JSON list of C-alpha atoms in Angstrom, two decimals:
[
{"chain": "A", "resi": 97, "resn": "MET", "atom": "CA", "xyz": [-4.70, 12.14, 20.28]},
{"chain": "A", "resi": 98, "resn": "THR", "atom": "CA", "xyz": [-3.22, 13.40, 17.00]},
{"chain": "A", "resi": 99, "resn": "PHE", "atom": "CA", "xyz": [-1.19, 10.24, 16.58]},
{"chain": "A", "resi": 100, "resn": "HIS", "atom": "CA", "xyz": [-4.27, 8.10, 17.09]},
{"chain": "A", "resi": 101, "resn": "LEU", "atom": "CA", "xyz": [-6.24, 9.99, 14.45]},
{"chain": "A", "resi": 102, "resn": "LEU", "atom": "CA", "xyz": [-3.43, 9.76, 11.89]},
{"chain": "A", "resi": 103, "resn": "PHE", "atom": "CA", "xyz": [-2.97, 6.08, 12.61]},
{"chain": "A", "resi": 104, "resn": "SER", "atom": "CA", "xyz": [-6.66, 5.34, 12.07]},
{"chain": "A", "resi": 105, "resn": "PHE", "atom": "CA", "xyz": [-6.82, 7.46, 8.92]},
{"chain": "A", "resi": 106, "resn": "SER", "atom": "CA", "xyz": [-3.78, 5.83, 7.31]},
{"chain": "A", "resi": 107, "resn": "THR", "atom": "CA", "xyz": [-4.82, 2.36, 8.39]},
{"chain": "A", "resi": 108, "resn": "TYR", "atom": "CA", "xyz": [-8.15, 2.97, 6.66]},
{"chain": "A", "resi": 109, "resn": "PHE", "atom": "CA", "xyz": [-6.27, 3.55, 3.39]},
{"chain": "A", "resi": 110, "resn": "TYR", "atom": "CA", "xyz": [-4.34, 0.33, 3.94]},
{"chain": "A", "resi": 111, "resn": "ARG", "atom": "CA", "xyz": [-7.44, -1.75, 4.71]},
{"chain": "A", "resi": 112, "resn": "ASN", "atom": "CA", "xyz": [-9.43, -0.17, 1.88]},
{"chain": "A", "resi": 113, "resn": "PHE", "atom": "CA", "xyz": [-6.86, -1.37, -0.63]},
{"chain": "A", "resi": 114, "resn": "LYS", "atom": "CA", "xyz": [-6.76, -4.77, 1.07]},
{"chain": "A", "resi": 115, "resn": "THR", "atom": "CA", "xyz": [-10.53, -5.04, 0.58]},
{"chain": "A", "resi": 116, "resn": "GLN", "atom": "CA", "xyz": [-10.22, -4.23, -3.12]},
{"chain": "A", "resi": 117, "resn": "ASN", "atom": "CA", "xyz": [-7.42, -6.74, -3.48]},
{"chain": "A", "resi": 118, "resn": "MET", "atom": "CA", "xyz": [-9.53, -9.40, -1.75]},
{"chain": "A", "resi": 119, "resn": "LYS", "atom": "CA", "xyz": [-12.12, -9.12, -4.53]},
{"chain": "A", "resi": 120, "resn": "ARG", "atom": "CA", "xyz": [-9.37, -9.82, -7.10]},
{"chain": "A", "resi": 121, "resn": "ARG", "atom": "CA", "xyz": [-8.22, -12.80, -5.05]},
{"chain": "A", "resi": 122, "resn": "VAL", "atom": "CA", "xyz": [-11.76, -14.22, -4.87]},
{"chain": "A", "resi": 123, "resn": "THR", "atom": "CA", "xyz": [-12.15, -13.94, -8.65]},
{"chain": "A", "resi": 124, "resn": "PHE", "atom": "CA", "xyz": [-8.77, -15.56, -9.30]},
{"chain": "A", "resi": 125, "resn": "PHE", "atom": "CA", "xyz": [-9.52, -18.30, -6.76]},
{"chain": "A", "resi": 126, "resn": "LEU", "atom": "CA", "xyz": [-12.81, -19.25, -8.44]},
{"chain": "A", "resi": 127, "resn": "ILE", "atom": "CA", "xyz": [-11.31, -19.25, -11.96]},
{"chain": "A", "resi": 128, "resn": "PHE", "atom": "CA", "xyz": [-8.38, -21.34, -10.79]},
{"chain": "A", "resi": 129, "resn": "MET", "atom": "CA", "xyz": [-10.68, -23.86, -9.09]},
{"chain": "A", "resi": 130, "resn": "LEU", "atom": "CA", "xyz": [-12.73, -24.30, -12.28]},
{"chain": "A", "resi": 131, "resn": "THR", "atom": "CA", "xyz": [-9.49, -24.85, -14.23]},
{"chain": "A", "resi": 132, "resn": "ILE", "atom": "CA", "xyz": [-8.28, -27.52, -11.81]},
{"chain": "A", "resi": 133, "resn": "ILE", "atom": "CA", "xyz": [-11.62, -29.34, -11.88]},
{"chain": "A", "resi": 134, "resn": "THR", "atom": "CA", "xyz": [-11.48, -29.35, -15.70]},
{"chain": "A", "resi": 135, "resn": "LEU", "atom": "CA", "xyz": [-7.95, -30.79, -15.63]},
{"chain": "A", "resi": 136, "resn": "HIS", "atom": "CA", "xyz": [-9.13, -33.46, -13.20]},
{"chain": "A", "resi": 137, "resn": "VAL", "atom": "CA", "xyz": [-11.94, -34.57, -15.51]},
{"chain": "A", "resi": 138, "resn": "THR", "atom": "CA", "xyz": [-9.56, -34.66, -18.46]},
{"chain": "A", "resi": 139, "resn": "ALA", "atom": "CA", "xyz": [-7.04, -36.78, -16.57]},
{"chain": "A", "resi": 140, "resn": "GLN", "atom": "CA", "xyz": [-9.44, -39.38, -15.15]},
{"chain": "A", "resi": 141, "resn": "ASP", "atom": "CA", "xyz": [-7.77, -42.24, -17.08]},
{"chain": "A", "resi": 142, "resn": "SER", "atom": "CA", "xyz": [-4.20, -41.34, -16.19]},
{"chain": "A", "resi": 143, "resn": "VAL", "atom": "CA", "xyz": [-2.25, -43.53, -13.76]},
{"chain": "A", "resi": 144, "resn": "ARG", "atom": "CA", "xyz": [-0.93, -41.73, -10.71]},
{"chain": "A", "resi": 145, "resn": "VAL", "atom": "CA", "xyz": [0.39, -42.48, -7.24]},
{"chain": "A", "resi": 146, "resn": "ASN", "atom": "CA", "xyz": [-1.66, -40.85, -4.48]},
{"chain": "A", "resi": 147, "resn": "PRO", "atom": "CA", "xyz": [0.25, -40.42, -1.19]},
{"chain": "A", "resi": 148, "resn": "TYR", "atom": "CA", "xyz": [-3.11, -40.38, 0.61]},
{"chain": "A", "resi": 149, "resn": "PHE", "atom": "CA", "xyz": [-3.48, -44.15, 0.07]},
{"chain": "A", "resi": 150, "resn": "GLN", "atom": "CA", "xyz": [0.15, -45.11, 0.71]},
{"chain": "A", "resi": 151, "resn": "LYS", "atom": "CA", "xyz": [1.12, -46.91, 3.89]},
{"chain": "A", "resi": 152, "resn": "PRO", "atom": "CA", "xyz": [3.05, -44.97, 6.54]},
{"chain": "A", "resi": 153, "resn": "LYS", "atom": "CA", "xyz": [6.80, -44.91, 5.86]},
{"chain": "A", "resi": 154, "resn": "SER", "atom": "CA", "xyz": [9.51, -45.20, 8.46]},
{"chain": "A", "resi": 155, "resn": "ASP", "atom": "CA", "xyz": [12.12, -43.15, 6.58]},
{"chain": "A", "resi": 156, "resn": "ILE", "atom": "CA", "xyz": [11.86, -39.50, 7.71]},
{"chain": "A", "resi": 157, "resn": "SER", "atom": "CA", "xyz": [12.77, -38.18, 4.25]},
{"chain": "A", "resi": 158, "resn": "GLN", "atom": "CA", "xyz": [9.82, -40.08, 2.77]},
{"chain": "A", "resi": 159, "resn": "ARG", "atom": "CA", "xyz": [7.43, -38.50, 5.27]},
{"chain": "A", "resi": 160, "resn": "LEU", "atom": "CA", "xyz": [8.41, -34.96, 4.29]},
{"chain": "A", "resi": 161, "resn": "TYR", "atom": "CA", "xyz": [6.50, -32.95, 1.70]},
{"chain": "A", "resi": 162, "resn": "PHE", "atom": "CA", "xyz": [7.22, -29.57, 0.16]},
{"chain": "A", "resi": 163, "resn": "GLY", "atom": "CA", "xyz": [5.24, -26.81, -1.47]},
{"chain": "A", "resi": 164, "resn": "GLY", "atom": "CA", "xyz": [4.18, -23.23, -1.00]},
{"chain": "A", "resi": 165, "resn": "SER", "atom": "CA", "xyz": [2.73, -20.30, -2.85]},
{"chain": "A", "resi": 166, "resn": "VAL", "atom": "CA", "xyz": [4.05, -17.42, -4.93]},
{"chain": "A", "resi": 167, "resn": "GLY", "atom": "CA", "xyz": [2.06, -14.23, -5.44]},
{"chain": "A", "resi": 168, "resn": "LEU", "atom": "CA", "xyz": [2.51, -11.50, -8.04]},
{"chain": "A", "resi": 169, "resn": "SER", "atom": "CA", "xyz": [0.24, -8.56, -8.76]},
{"chain": "A", "resi": 170, "resn": "LEU", "atom": "CA", "xyz": [1.41, -5.53, -10.77]},
{"chain": "A", "resi": 171, "resn": "GLY", "atom": "CA", "xyz": [-0.23, -2.20, -11.41]},
{"chain": "A", "resi": 172, "resn": "THR", "atom": "CA", "xyz": [-1.70, 0.44, -9.10]},
{"chain": "A", "resi": 173, "resn": "TYR", "atom": "CA", "xyz": [-1.59, -2.24, -6.40]},
{"chain": "A", "resi": 174, "resn": "THR", "atom": "CA", "xyz": [1.68, -4.18, -6.51]},
{"chain": "A", "resi": 175, "resn": "SER", "atom": "CA", "xyz": [2.17, -7.30, -4.43]},
{"chain": "A", "resi": 176, "resn": "VAL", "atom": "CA", "xyz": [5.05, -9.80, -4.53]},
{"chain": "A", "resi": 177, "resn": "SER", "atom": "CA", "xyz": [5.09, -12.68, -2.06]},
{"chain": "A", "resi": 178, "resn": "LEU", "atom": "CA", "xyz": [6.89, -15.96, -1.48]},
{"chain": "A", "resi": 179, "resn": "TRP", "atom": "CA", "xyz": [5.79, -18.55, 1.10]},
{"chain": "A", "resi": 180, "resn": "PRO", "atom": "CA", "xyz": [7.73, -21.85, 0.83]},
{"chain": "A", "resi": 181, "resn": "LEU", "atom": "CA", "xyz": [6.38, -24.76, 2.86]},
{"chain": "A", "resi": 182, "resn": "VAL", "atom": "CA", "xyz": [7.74, -27.95, 4.41]},
{"chain": "A", "resi": 183, "resn": "GLY", "atom": "CA", "xyz": [5.53, -30.51, 6.14]},
{"chain": "A", "resi": 184, "resn": "TYR", "atom": "CA", "xyz": [5.93, -33.81, 7.97]},
{"chain": "A", "resi": 185, "resn": "LYS", "atom": "CA", "xyz": [3.36, -36.61, 7.73]},
{"chain": "A", "resi": 186, "resn": "VAL", "atom": "CA", "xyz": [2.78, -38.28, 11.09]},
{"chain": "A", "resi": 187, "resn": "THR", "atom": "CA", "xyz": [0.30, -40.57, 9.32]},
{"chain": "A", "resi": 188, "resn": "PRO", "atom": "CA", "xyz": [-0.93, -40.55, 5.69]},
{"chain": "A", "resi": 189, "resn": "LYS", "atom": "CA", "xyz": [-3.74, -38.24, 6.83]},
{"chain": "A", "resi": 190, "resn": "LEU", "atom": "CA", "xyz": [-2.23, -36.15, 9.64]},
{"chain": "A", "resi": 191, "resn": "SER", "atom": "CA", "xyz": [0.66, -33.74, 9.13]},
{"chain": "A", "resi": 192, "resn": "PHE", "atom": "CA", "xyz": [2.42, -30.74, 10.67]},
{"chain": "A", "resi": 193, "resn": "GLY", "atom": "CA", "xyz": [4.64, -28.14, 9.09]},
{"chain": "A", "resi": 194, "resn": "ILE", "atom": "CA", "xyz": [6.21, -24.70, 8.96]},
{"chain": "A", "resi": 195, "resn": "GLN", "atom": "CA", "xyz": [5.98, -21.94, 6.36]},
{"chain": "A", "resi": 196, "resn": "PRO", "atom": "CA", "xyz": [8.25, -18.86, 6.50]},
{"chain": "A", "resi": 197, "resn": "GLY", "atom": "CA", "xyz": [7.51, -16.05, 4.07]},
{"chain": "A", "resi": 198, "resn": "TYR", "atom": "CA", "xyz": [7.93, -12.53, 2.80]},
{"chain": "A", "resi": 199, "resn": "GLU", "atom": "CA", "xyz": [5.58, -10.08, 1.07]},
{"chain": "A", "resi": 200, "resn": "TYR", "atom": "CA", "xyz": [6.23, -6.70, -0.52]},
{"chain": "A", "resi": 201, "resn": "LEU", "atom": "CA", "xyz": [3.31, -4.31, -1.08]},
{"chain": "A", "resi": 202, "resn": "GLN", "atom": "CA", "xyz": [3.15, -1.01, -2.90]},
{"chain": "A", "resi": 203, "resn": "TYR", "atom": "CA", "xyz": [0.08, 1.02, -3.77]},
{"chain": "A", "resi": 204, "resn": "ASN", "atom": "CA", "xyz": [-0.95, 4.59, -4.55]},
{"chain": "A", "resi": 205, "resn": "TYR", "atom": "CA", "xyz": [-3.74, 6.41, -2.74]},
{"chain": "A", "resi": 206, "resn": "ALA", "atom": "CA", "xyz": [-4.74, 10.07, -2.79]},
{"chain": "A", "resi": 207, "resn": "GLY", "atom": "CA", "xyz": [-1.52, 11.00, -4.59]},
{"chain": "A", "resi": 208, "resn": "LEU", "atom": "CA", "xyz": [0.69, 9.22, -2.06]},
{"chain": "A", "resi": 209, "resn": "LYS", "atom": "CA", "xyz": [2.74, 6.05, -2.46]},
{"chain": "A", "resi": 210, "resn": "TYR", "atom": "CA", "xyz": [2.44, 3.48, 0.29]},
{"chain": "A", "resi": 211, "resn": "LYS", "atom": "CA", "xyz": [4.71, 0.47, 0.65]},
{"chain": "A", "resi": 212, "resn": "SER", "atom": "CA", "xyz": [5.20, -2.32, 3.13]},
{"chain": "A", "resi": 213, "resn": "ASN", "atom": "CA", "xyz": [7.73, -5.11, 3.74]},
{"chain": "A", "resi": 214, "resn": "ASN", "atom": "CA", "xyz": [6.01, -7.92, 5.62]},
{"chain": "A", "resi": 215, "resn": "TYR", "atom": "CA", "xyz": [7.61, -11.13, 6.86]},
{"chain": "A", "resi": 216, "resn": "GLY", "atom": "CA", "xyz": [7.09, -13.88, 9.39]},
{"chain": "A", "resi": 217, "resn": "ALA", "atom": "CA", "xyz": [6.34, -17.57, 9.79]},
{"chain": "A", "resi": 218, "resn": "ARG", "atom": "CA", "xyz": [3.46, -19.98, 10.14]},
{"chain": "A", "resi": 219, "resn": "ILE", "atom": "CA", "xyz": [3.11, -23.30, 11.97]},
{"chain": "A", "resi": 220, "resn": "PHE", "atom": "CA", "xyz": [0.28, -25.47, 10.70]},
{"chain": "A", "resi": 221, "resn": "ASN", "atom": "CA", "xyz": [-1.57, -28.76, 11.10]},
{"chain": "A", "resi": 222, "resn": "ARG", "atom": "CA", "xyz": [-3.50, -30.53, 8.32]},
{"chain": "A", "resi": 223, "resn": "PHE", "atom": "CA", "xyz": [-5.83, -33.50, 8.40]},
{"chain": "A", "resi": 224, "resn": "ARG", "atom": "CA", "xyz": [-7.04, -35.16, 5.19]},
{"chain": "A", "resi": 225, "resn": "PHE", "atom": "CA", "xyz": [-10.47, -36.48, 6.10]},
{"chain": "A", "resi": 226, "resn": "ILE", "atom": "CA", "xyz": [-11.11, -37.55, 2.49]},
{"chain": "A", "resi": 227, "resn": "GLU", "atom": "CA", "xyz": [-8.85, -37.99, -0.53]},
{"chain": "A", "resi": 228, "resn": "GLN", "atom": "CA", "xyz": [-9.38, -34.47, -1.86]},
{"chain": "A", "resi": 229, "resn": "GLY", "atom": "CA", "xyz": [-10.36, -32.58, 1.27]},
{"chain": "A", "resi": 230, "resn": "PHE", "atom": "CA", "xyz": [-8.43, -31.42, 4.34]},
{"chain": "A", "resi": 231, "resn": "THR", "atom": "CA", "xyz": [-8.87, -29.30, 7.43]},
{"chain": "A", "resi": 232, "resn": "HIS", "atom": "CA", "xyz": [-6.23, -26.72, 8.29]},
{"chain": "A", "resi": 233, "resn": "ALA", "atom": "CA", "xyz": [-5.27, -25.02, 11.59]},
{"chain": "A", "resi": 234, "resn": "GLU", "atom": "CA", "xyz": [-2.44, -22.52, 11.63]},
{"chain": "A", "resi": 235, "resn": "PHE", "atom": "CA", "xyz": [-0.72, -20.09, 13.97]},
{"chain": "A", "resi": 236, "resn": "ALA", "atom": "CA", "xyz": [1.04, -17.22, 12.19]},
{"chain": "A", "resi": 237, "resn": "TYR", "atom": "CA", "xyz": [3.18, -14.39, 13.52]},
{"chain": "A", "resi": 238, "resn": "ILE", "atom": "CA", "xyz": [3.73, -11.68, 10.90]},
{"chain": "A", "resi": 239, "resn": "ASN", "atom": "CA", "xyz": [5.58, -8.36, 11.04]},
{"chain": "A", "resi": 240, "resn": "TYR", "atom": "CA", "xyz": [3.79, -5.57, 9.15]},
{"chain": "A", "resi": 241, "resn": "ASP", "atom": "CA", "xyz": [4.92, -2.07, 8.19]},
{"chain": "A", "resi": 242, "resn": "ILE", "atom": "CA", "xyz": [1.78, -0.06, 8.98]},
{"chain": "A", "resi": 243, "resn": "PRO", "atom": "CA", "xyz": [1.41, 3.59, 7.85]},
{"chain": "A", "resi": 244, "resn": "THR", "atom": "CA", "xyz": [0.93, 5.72, 10.97]},
{"chain": "A", "resi": 245, "resn": "GLU", "atom": "CA", "xyz": [1.04, 9.30, 9.73]},
{"chain": "A", "resi": 246, "resn": "VAL", "atom": "CA", "xyz": [1.58, 11.50, 6.70]},
{"chain": "A", "resi": 247, "resn": "ILE", "atom": "CA", "xyz": [3.89, 14.51, 6.88]},
{"chain": "A", "resi": 248, "resn": "GLY", "atom": "CA", "xyz": [3.76, 16.52, 3.66]},
{"chain": "A", "resi": 249, "resn": "ASN", "atom": "CA", "xyz": [4.22, 13.97, 0.90]},
{"chain": "A", "resi": 250, "resn": "GLU", "atom": "CA", "xyz": [6.08, 11.51, 3.13]},
{"chain": "A", "resi": 251, "resn": "VAL", "atom": "CA", "xyz": [4.40, 8.49, 4.73]},
{"chain": "A", "resi": 252, "resn": "LYS", "atom": "CA", "xyz": [5.67, 7.39, 8.13]},
{"chain": "A", "resi": 253, "resn": "TYR", "atom": "CA", "xyz": [5.53, 3.72, 9.15]},
{"chain": "A", "resi": 254, "resn": "GLU", "atom": "CA", "xyz": [5.72, 1.66, 12.30]},
{"chain": "A", "resi": 255, "resn": "SER", "atom": "CA", "xyz": [6.33, -2.09, 12.50]},
{"chain": "A", "resi": 256, "resn": "PHE", "atom": "CA", "xyz": [3.95, -4.35, 14.40]},
{"chain": "A", "resi": 257, "resn": "TRP", "atom": "CA", "xyz": [4.11, -8.08, 15.09]},
{"chain": "A", "resi": 258, "resn": "VAL", "atom": "CA", "xyz": [0.61, -9.44, 14.56]},
{"chain": "A", "resi": 259, "resn": "PRO", "atom": "CA", "xyz": [-0.57, -12.91, 15.73]},
{"chain": "A", "resi": 260, "resn": "PHE", "atom": "CA", "xyz": [-3.10, -14.91, 13.70]},
{"chain": "A", "resi": 261, "resn": "LEU", "atom": "CA", "xyz": [-4.91, -18.15, 14.41]},
{"chain": "A", "resi": 262, "resn": "PHE", "atom": "CA", "xyz": [-6.31, -19.42, 11.12]},
{"chain": "A", "resi": 263, "resn": "LEU", "atom": "CA", "xyz": [-8.92, -22.16, 10.89]},
{"chain": "A", "resi": 264, "resn": "GLY", "atom": "CA", "xyz": [-10.42, -23.53, 7.72]},
{"chain": "A", "resi": 265, "resn": "GLY", "atom": "CA", "xyz": [-10.02, -26.16, 5.07]},
{"chain": "A", "resi": 266, "resn": "GLY", "atom": "CA", "xyz": [-9.18, -26.83, 1.48]},
{"chain": "A", "resi": 267, "resn": "TYR", "atom": "CA", "xyz": [-9.33, -28.92, -1.65]},
{"chain": "A", "resi": 268, "resn": "ILE", "atom": "CA", "xyz": [-6.36, -30.81, -3.09]},
{"chain": "A", "resi": 269, "resn": "GLN", "atom": "CA", "xyz": [-6.02, -32.22, -6.60]},
{"chain": "A", "resi": 270, "resn": "SER", "atom": "CA", "xyz": [-3.32, -34.65, -7.68]},
{"chain": "A", "resi": 271, "resn": "MET", "atom": "CA", "xyz": [-1.52, -33.60, -10.86]},
{"chain": "A", "resi": 272, "resn": "GLY", "atom": "CA", "xyz": [0.11, -36.99, -11.45]},
{"chain": "A", "resi": 273, "resn": "GLY", "atom": "CA", "xyz": [2.84, -38.72, -9.47]},
{"chain": "A", "resi": 274, "resn": "ALA", "atom": "CA", "xyz": [3.50, -36.98, -6.16]},
{"chain": "A", "resi": 275, "resn": "GLY", "atom": "CA", "xyz": [2.63, -33.48, -7.45]},
{"chain": "A", "resi": 276, "resn": "SER", "atom": "CA", "xyz": [-0.57, -31.72, -6.44]},
{"chain": "A", "resi": 277, "resn": "VAL", "atom": "CA", "xyz": [-2.23, -28.34, -6.32]},
{"chain": "A", "resi": 278, "resn": "TYR", "atom": "CA", "xyz": [-4.29, -27.18, -3.37]},
{"chain": "A", "resi": 279, "resn": "MET", "atom": "CA", "xyz": [-6.75, -24.40, -2.65]},
{"chain": "A", "resi": 280, "resn": "GLN", "atom": "CA", "xyz": [-7.82, -23.37, 0.84]},
{"chain": "A", "resi": 281, "resn": "VAL", "atom": "CA", "xyz": [-9.98, -20.82, 2.66]},
{"chain": "A", "resi": 282, "resn": "LEU", "atom": "CA", "xyz": [-9.00, -19.71, 6.15]},
{"chain": "A", "resi": 283, "resn": "PHE", "atom": "CA", "xyz": [-10.46, -17.36, 8.78]},
{"chain": "A", "resi": 284, "resn": "ASP", "atom": "CA", "xyz": [-8.54, -15.59, 11.53]},
{"chain": "A", "resi": 285, "resn": "VAL", "atom": "CA", "xyz": [-10.22, -16.11, 14.92]},
{"chain": "A", "resi": 286, "resn": "ILE", "atom": "CA", "xyz": [-7.92, -13.76, 16.88]},
{"chain": "A", "resi": 287, "resn": "ASN", "atom": "CA", "xyz": [-8.59, -10.53, 14.93]},
{"chain": "A", "resi": 288, "resn": "ASP", "atom": "CA", "xyz": [-5.74, -8.67, 16.63]},
{"chain": "A", "resi": 289, "resn": "LYS", "atom": "CA", "xyz": [-6.15, -4.89, 16.90]},
{"chain": "A", "resi": 290, "resn": "ASN", "atom": "CA", "xyz": [-3.02, -4.31, 14.78]},
{"chain": "A", "resi": 291, "resn": "SER", "atom": "CA", "xyz": [-4.11, -6.64, 11.99]},
{"chain": "A", "resi": 292, "resn": "PRO", "atom": "CA", "xyz": [-4.29, -4.84, 8.62]},
{"chain": "A", "resi": 293, "resn": "TYR", "atom": "CA", "xyz": [-7.30, -6.97, 7.69]},
{"chain": "A", "resi": 294, "resn": "THR", "atom": "CA", "xyz": [-10.96, -6.57, 8.57]},
{"chain": "A", "resi": 295, "resn": "ALA", "atom": "CA", "xyz": [-12.49, -8.97, 11.08]},
{"chain": "A", "resi": 296, "resn": "TRP", "atom": "CA", "xyz": [-13.43, -12.39, 9.70]},
{"chain": "A", "resi": 297, "resn": "GLU", "atom": "CA", "xyz": [-12.08, -11.56, 6.25]},
{"chain": "A", "resi": 298, "resn": "PRO", "atom": "CA", "xyz": [-11.56, -14.85, 4.32]},
{"chain": "A", "resi": 299, "resn": "PHE", "atom": "CA", "xyz": [-8.01, -15.67, 3.22]},
{"chain": "A", "resi": 300, "resn": "PHE", "atom": "CA", "xyz": [-7.79, -17.55, -0.07]},
{"chain": "A", "resi": 301, "resn": "THR", "atom": "CA", "xyz": [-4.64, -19.46, -0.93]},
{"chain": "A", "resi": 302, "resn": "VAL", "atom": "CA", "xyz": [-3.63, -21.41, -4.02]},
{"chain": "A", "resi": 303, "resn": "GLY", "atom": "CA", "xyz": [-0.42, -23.42, -3.81]},
{"chain": "A", "resi": 304, "resn": "PHE", "atom": "CA", "xyz": [1.53, -26.36, -5.16]},
{"chain": "A", "resi": 305, "resn": "GLY", "atom": "CA", "xyz": [2.99, -29.31, -3.32]},
{"chain": "A", "resi": 306, "resn": "VAL", "atom": "CA", "xyz": [5.08, -32.45, -3.75]},
{"chain": "A", "resi": 307, "resn": "GLY", "atom": "CA", "xyz": [4.28, -35.46, -1.59]},
{"chain": "A", "resi": 308, "resn": "PHE", "atom": "CA", "xyz": [1.28, -34.07, 0.28]}
]
């Protein structure tokens, strides 16, 4: 019973900071979207090649696209993450891919320092139903260091593998040539009991790609 109480108490700290960080992510996401829309209006007259309109290619290397996201937040809440991505276009609209990644978290709460090394991989499917819009389905399996108890000034952790099934969609903007930037919003429909996130919390992602 003691272990259960300590686990719930420490997990509350972890989720509380995640909730605060989500507000920062929402603000950044909205500002970034406005910036991209402004760049799009400015570049209306530029000539660019849009892979969305290209005919299917037989060469495997020409069907591949690359991208990913990098995260950096410093201060009371420190977060460093790297999620490279590689995808394969079955057709100009339908693609599959994989995205391994790593995230380091560190934050202070009630005079204690919490930290976590998280890693895992994602398998995803995307469908571009219009030039600048796509749906996204993704299965992710992530290992989290979750604080379980506090002894004196030392925080104890336990690792958990957590499954996610993300569903959502996004917006993609060509930046000229094969380069593009995308923004997406996903929701986890599994809501595993060991997930460090609250149920139905939106996940905002901003990333860059080549060839998508």
